[in-house]
Backbone as numpy.savetxt, mean C-alpha at the origin, in Angstrom:
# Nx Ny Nz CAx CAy CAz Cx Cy Cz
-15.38 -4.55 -10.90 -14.66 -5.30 -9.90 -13.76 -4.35 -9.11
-13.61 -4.97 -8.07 -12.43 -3.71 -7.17 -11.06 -4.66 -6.57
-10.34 -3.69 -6.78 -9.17 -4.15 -6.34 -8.41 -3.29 -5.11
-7.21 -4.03 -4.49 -6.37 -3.50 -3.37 -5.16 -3.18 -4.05
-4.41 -2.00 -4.18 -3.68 -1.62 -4.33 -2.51 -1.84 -3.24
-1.55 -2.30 -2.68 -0.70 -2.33 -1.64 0.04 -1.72 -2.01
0.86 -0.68 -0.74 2.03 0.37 -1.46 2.94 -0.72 0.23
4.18 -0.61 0.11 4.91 -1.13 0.80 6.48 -0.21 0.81
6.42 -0.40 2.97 7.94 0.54 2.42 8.92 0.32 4.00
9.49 0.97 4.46 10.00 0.94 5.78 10.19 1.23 6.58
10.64 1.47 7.71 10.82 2.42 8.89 11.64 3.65 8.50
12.63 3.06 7.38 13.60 4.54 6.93 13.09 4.71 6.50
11.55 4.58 5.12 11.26 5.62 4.69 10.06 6.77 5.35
9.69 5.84 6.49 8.75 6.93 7.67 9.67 7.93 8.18
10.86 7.40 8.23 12.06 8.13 8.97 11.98 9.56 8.06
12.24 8.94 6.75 12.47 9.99 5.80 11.34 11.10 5.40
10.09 10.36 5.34 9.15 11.16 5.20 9.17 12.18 6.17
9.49 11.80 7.84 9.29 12.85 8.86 10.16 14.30 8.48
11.38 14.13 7.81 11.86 15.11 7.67 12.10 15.94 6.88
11.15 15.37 5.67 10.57 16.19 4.95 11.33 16.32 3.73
11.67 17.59 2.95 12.34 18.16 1.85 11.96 17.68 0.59
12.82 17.92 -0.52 12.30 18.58 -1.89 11.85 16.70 -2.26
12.53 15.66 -2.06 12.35 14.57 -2.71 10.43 14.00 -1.63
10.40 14.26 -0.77 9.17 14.28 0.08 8.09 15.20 -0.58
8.35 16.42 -0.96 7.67 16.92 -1.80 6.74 16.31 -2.89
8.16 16.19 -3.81 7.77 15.29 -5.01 6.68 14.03 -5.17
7.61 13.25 -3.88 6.45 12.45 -3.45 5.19 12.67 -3.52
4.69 13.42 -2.66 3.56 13.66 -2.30 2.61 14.55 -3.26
3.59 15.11 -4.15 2.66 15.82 -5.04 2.23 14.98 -6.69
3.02 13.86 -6.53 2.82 12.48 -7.50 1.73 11.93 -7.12
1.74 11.33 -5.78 0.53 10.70 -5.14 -0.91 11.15 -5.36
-0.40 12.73 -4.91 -1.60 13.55 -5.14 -2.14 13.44 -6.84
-1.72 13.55 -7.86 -1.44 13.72 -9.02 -2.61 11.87 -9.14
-1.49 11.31 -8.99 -2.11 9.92 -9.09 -3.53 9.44 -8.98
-3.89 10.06 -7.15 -5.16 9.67 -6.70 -6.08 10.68 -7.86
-5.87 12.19 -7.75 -6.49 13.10 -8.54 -7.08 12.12 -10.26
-6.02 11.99 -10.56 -6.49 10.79 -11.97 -7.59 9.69 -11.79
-7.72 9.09 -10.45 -8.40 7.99 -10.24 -9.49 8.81 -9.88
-9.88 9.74 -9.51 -10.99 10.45 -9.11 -11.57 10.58 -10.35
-11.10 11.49 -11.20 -11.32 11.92 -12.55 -12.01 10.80 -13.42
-11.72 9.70 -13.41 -11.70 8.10 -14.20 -12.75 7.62 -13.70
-13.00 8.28 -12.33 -14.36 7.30 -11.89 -13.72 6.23 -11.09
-12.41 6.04 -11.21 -12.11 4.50 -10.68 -11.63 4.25 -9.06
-11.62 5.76 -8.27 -11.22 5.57 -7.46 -12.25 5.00 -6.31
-11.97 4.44 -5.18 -12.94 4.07 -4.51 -12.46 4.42 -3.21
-11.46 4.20 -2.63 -10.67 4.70 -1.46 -9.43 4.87 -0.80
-8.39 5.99 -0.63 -7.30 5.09 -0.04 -6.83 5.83 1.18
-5.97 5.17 2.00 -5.33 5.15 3.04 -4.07 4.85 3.13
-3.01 5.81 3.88 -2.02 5.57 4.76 -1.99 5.29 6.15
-1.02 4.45 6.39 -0.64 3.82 7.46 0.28 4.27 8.51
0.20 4.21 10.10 1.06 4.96 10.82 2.27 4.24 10.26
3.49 4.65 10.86 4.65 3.78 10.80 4.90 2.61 11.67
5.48 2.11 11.14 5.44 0.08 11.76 5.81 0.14 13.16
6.72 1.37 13.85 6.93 1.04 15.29 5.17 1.37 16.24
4.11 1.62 15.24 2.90 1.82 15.99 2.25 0.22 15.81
2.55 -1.02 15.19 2.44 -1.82 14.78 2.59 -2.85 15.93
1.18 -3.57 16.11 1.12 -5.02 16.89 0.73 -6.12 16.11
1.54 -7.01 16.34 1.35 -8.75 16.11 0.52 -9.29 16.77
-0.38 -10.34 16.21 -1.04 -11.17 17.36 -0.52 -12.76 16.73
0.03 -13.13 17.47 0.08 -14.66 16.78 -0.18 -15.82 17.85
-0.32 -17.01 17.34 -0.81 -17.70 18.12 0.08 -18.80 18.93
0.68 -18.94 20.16 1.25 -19.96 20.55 1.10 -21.02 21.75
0.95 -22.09 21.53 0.14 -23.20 22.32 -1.47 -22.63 22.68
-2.04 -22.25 21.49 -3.71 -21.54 22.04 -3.74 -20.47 22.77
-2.34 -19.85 22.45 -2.74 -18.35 23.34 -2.53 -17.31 22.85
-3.08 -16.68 22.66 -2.61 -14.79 21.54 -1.51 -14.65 22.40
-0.35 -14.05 21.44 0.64 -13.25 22.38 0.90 -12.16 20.82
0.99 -11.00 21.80 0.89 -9.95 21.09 2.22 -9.53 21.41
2.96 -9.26 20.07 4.56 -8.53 20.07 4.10 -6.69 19.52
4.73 -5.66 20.31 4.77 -4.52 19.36 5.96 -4.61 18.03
5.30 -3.81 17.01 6.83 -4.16 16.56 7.38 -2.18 16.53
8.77 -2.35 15.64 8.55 -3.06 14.92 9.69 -4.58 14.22
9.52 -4.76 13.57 10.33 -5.97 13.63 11.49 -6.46 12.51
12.18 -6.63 13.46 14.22 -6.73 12.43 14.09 -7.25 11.28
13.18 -8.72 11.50 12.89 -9.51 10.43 12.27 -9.03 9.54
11.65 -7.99 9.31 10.84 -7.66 8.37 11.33 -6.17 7.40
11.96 -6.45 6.38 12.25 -5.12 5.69 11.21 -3.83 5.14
9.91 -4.76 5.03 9.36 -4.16 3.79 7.64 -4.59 4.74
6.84 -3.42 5.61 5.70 -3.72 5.81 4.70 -2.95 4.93
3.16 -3.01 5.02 2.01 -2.52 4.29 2.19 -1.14 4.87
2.45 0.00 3.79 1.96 1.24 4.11 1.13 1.88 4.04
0.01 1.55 2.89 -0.58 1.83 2.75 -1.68 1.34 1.90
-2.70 1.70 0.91 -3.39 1.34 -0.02 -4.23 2.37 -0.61
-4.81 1.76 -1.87 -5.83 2.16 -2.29 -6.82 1.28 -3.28
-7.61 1.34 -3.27 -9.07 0.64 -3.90 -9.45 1.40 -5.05
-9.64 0.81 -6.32 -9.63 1.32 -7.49 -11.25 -0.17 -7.60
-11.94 0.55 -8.38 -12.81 -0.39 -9.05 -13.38 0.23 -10.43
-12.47 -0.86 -11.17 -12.28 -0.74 -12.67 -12.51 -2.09 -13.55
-12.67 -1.66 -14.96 -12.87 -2.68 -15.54 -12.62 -4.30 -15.35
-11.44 -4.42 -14.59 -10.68 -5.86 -14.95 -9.07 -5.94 -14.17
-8.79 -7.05 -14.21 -7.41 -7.43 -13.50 -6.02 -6.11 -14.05
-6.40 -6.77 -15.55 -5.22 -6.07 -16.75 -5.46 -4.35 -16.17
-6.56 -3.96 -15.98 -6.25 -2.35 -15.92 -6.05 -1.75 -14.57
-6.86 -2.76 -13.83 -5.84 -2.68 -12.33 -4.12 -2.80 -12.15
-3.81 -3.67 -12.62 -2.17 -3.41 -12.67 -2.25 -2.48 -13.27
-2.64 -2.12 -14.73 -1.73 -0.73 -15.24 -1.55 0.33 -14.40
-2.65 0.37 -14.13 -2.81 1.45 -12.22 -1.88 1.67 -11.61
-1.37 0.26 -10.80 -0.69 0.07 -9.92 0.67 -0.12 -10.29
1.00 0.16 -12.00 2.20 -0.16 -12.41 2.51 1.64 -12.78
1.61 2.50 -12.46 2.08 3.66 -12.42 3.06 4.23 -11.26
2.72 3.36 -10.40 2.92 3.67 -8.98 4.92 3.71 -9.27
5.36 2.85 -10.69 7.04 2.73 -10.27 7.63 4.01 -10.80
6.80 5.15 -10.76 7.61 6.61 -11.18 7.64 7.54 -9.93
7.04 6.33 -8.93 6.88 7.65 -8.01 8.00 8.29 -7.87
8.27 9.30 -7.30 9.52 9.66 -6.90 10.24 9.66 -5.40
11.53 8.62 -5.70 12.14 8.39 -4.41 11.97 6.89 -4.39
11.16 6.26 -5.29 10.49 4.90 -5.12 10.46 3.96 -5.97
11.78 4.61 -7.08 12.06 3.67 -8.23 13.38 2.88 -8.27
14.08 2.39 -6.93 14.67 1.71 -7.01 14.24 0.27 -7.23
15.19 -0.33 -7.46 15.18 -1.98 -7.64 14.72 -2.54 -6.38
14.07 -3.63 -7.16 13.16 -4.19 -5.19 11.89 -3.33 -4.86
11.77 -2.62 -5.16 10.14 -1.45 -4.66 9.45 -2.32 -5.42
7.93 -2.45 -4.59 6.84 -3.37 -5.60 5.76 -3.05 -4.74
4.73 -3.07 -5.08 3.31 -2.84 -4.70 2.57 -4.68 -5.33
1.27 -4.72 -4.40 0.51 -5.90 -5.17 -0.95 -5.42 -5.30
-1.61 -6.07 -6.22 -2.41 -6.10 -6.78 -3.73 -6.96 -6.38
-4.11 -6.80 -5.69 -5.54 -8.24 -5.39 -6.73 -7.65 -5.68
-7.06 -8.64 -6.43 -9.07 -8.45 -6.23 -9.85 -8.58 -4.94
-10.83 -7.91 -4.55 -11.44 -7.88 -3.05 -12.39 -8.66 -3.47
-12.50 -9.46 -2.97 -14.56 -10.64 -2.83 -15.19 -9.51 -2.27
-16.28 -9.91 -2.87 -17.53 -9.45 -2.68 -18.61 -10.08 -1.95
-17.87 -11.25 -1.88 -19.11 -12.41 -1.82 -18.20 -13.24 -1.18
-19.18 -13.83 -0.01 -17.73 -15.52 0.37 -17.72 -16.06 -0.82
-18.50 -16.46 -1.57 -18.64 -17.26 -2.68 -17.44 -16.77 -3.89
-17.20 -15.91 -3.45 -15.91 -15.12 -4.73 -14.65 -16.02 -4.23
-14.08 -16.36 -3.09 -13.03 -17.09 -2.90 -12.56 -18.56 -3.75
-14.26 -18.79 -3.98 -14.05 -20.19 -4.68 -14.29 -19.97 -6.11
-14.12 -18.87 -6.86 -13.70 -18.94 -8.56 -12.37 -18.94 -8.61
């Protein structure tokens, strides 16, 4: 089965990433570390980062008409940064996965969370 990994974060931390240094480092050499494991396991399947949210458009719908906002947007603390696709045994070892993700470094405060979904395969997967 495969799953979506969601990593989630903010404009300060795009901010922060741009400028780099030793805790950006770390970062990135965890990540690396991380995906490297899922390669190794067989379980990895794909992942991706995301520009930062001020490259980010809305489409929503009002009285039947798309209106598209750029953002990015006040209301929103916490958008999708990124992901990755793991296809592994089962639900249970997908989280363990994705419950590695709370050592990253820089990314273990209180409130940081990633989610977990299974991808259909099938329209027919929506309805189990």
């Amino acid at each position: 089965m495969k799953y979506m990994i969601m990593l989630y974060g903010s404009q300060r931390d795009f901010d922060a990433m741009a400028t780099g240094g030793p805790e950006v480092a770390e970062m990135h050499a965890f990540m690396e570390k991380w995906n490297n494991d899922l390669v190794e396991s067989g379980e990895f399947v794909d992942a991706k980062g995301l520009s930062a949210p001020v490259h980010t458009r809305r489409i929503s719908m009002r009285g039947g008409v798309p209106v598209v906002t750029d953002g990015p947007y006040p209301e929103t603390q916490e958008v999708l940064v990124g992901y990755t696709i793991v296809e592994c045994a089962g639900f249970d070892r997908a989280t363990e996965i994705a419950a590695q993700l709370a050592h990253t470094p820089g990314q273990e405060a209180e409130g940081q969370y990633v989610d977990v979904r299974p991808i259909m395969e099938h329209f027919d997967d929506m309805f189990e």
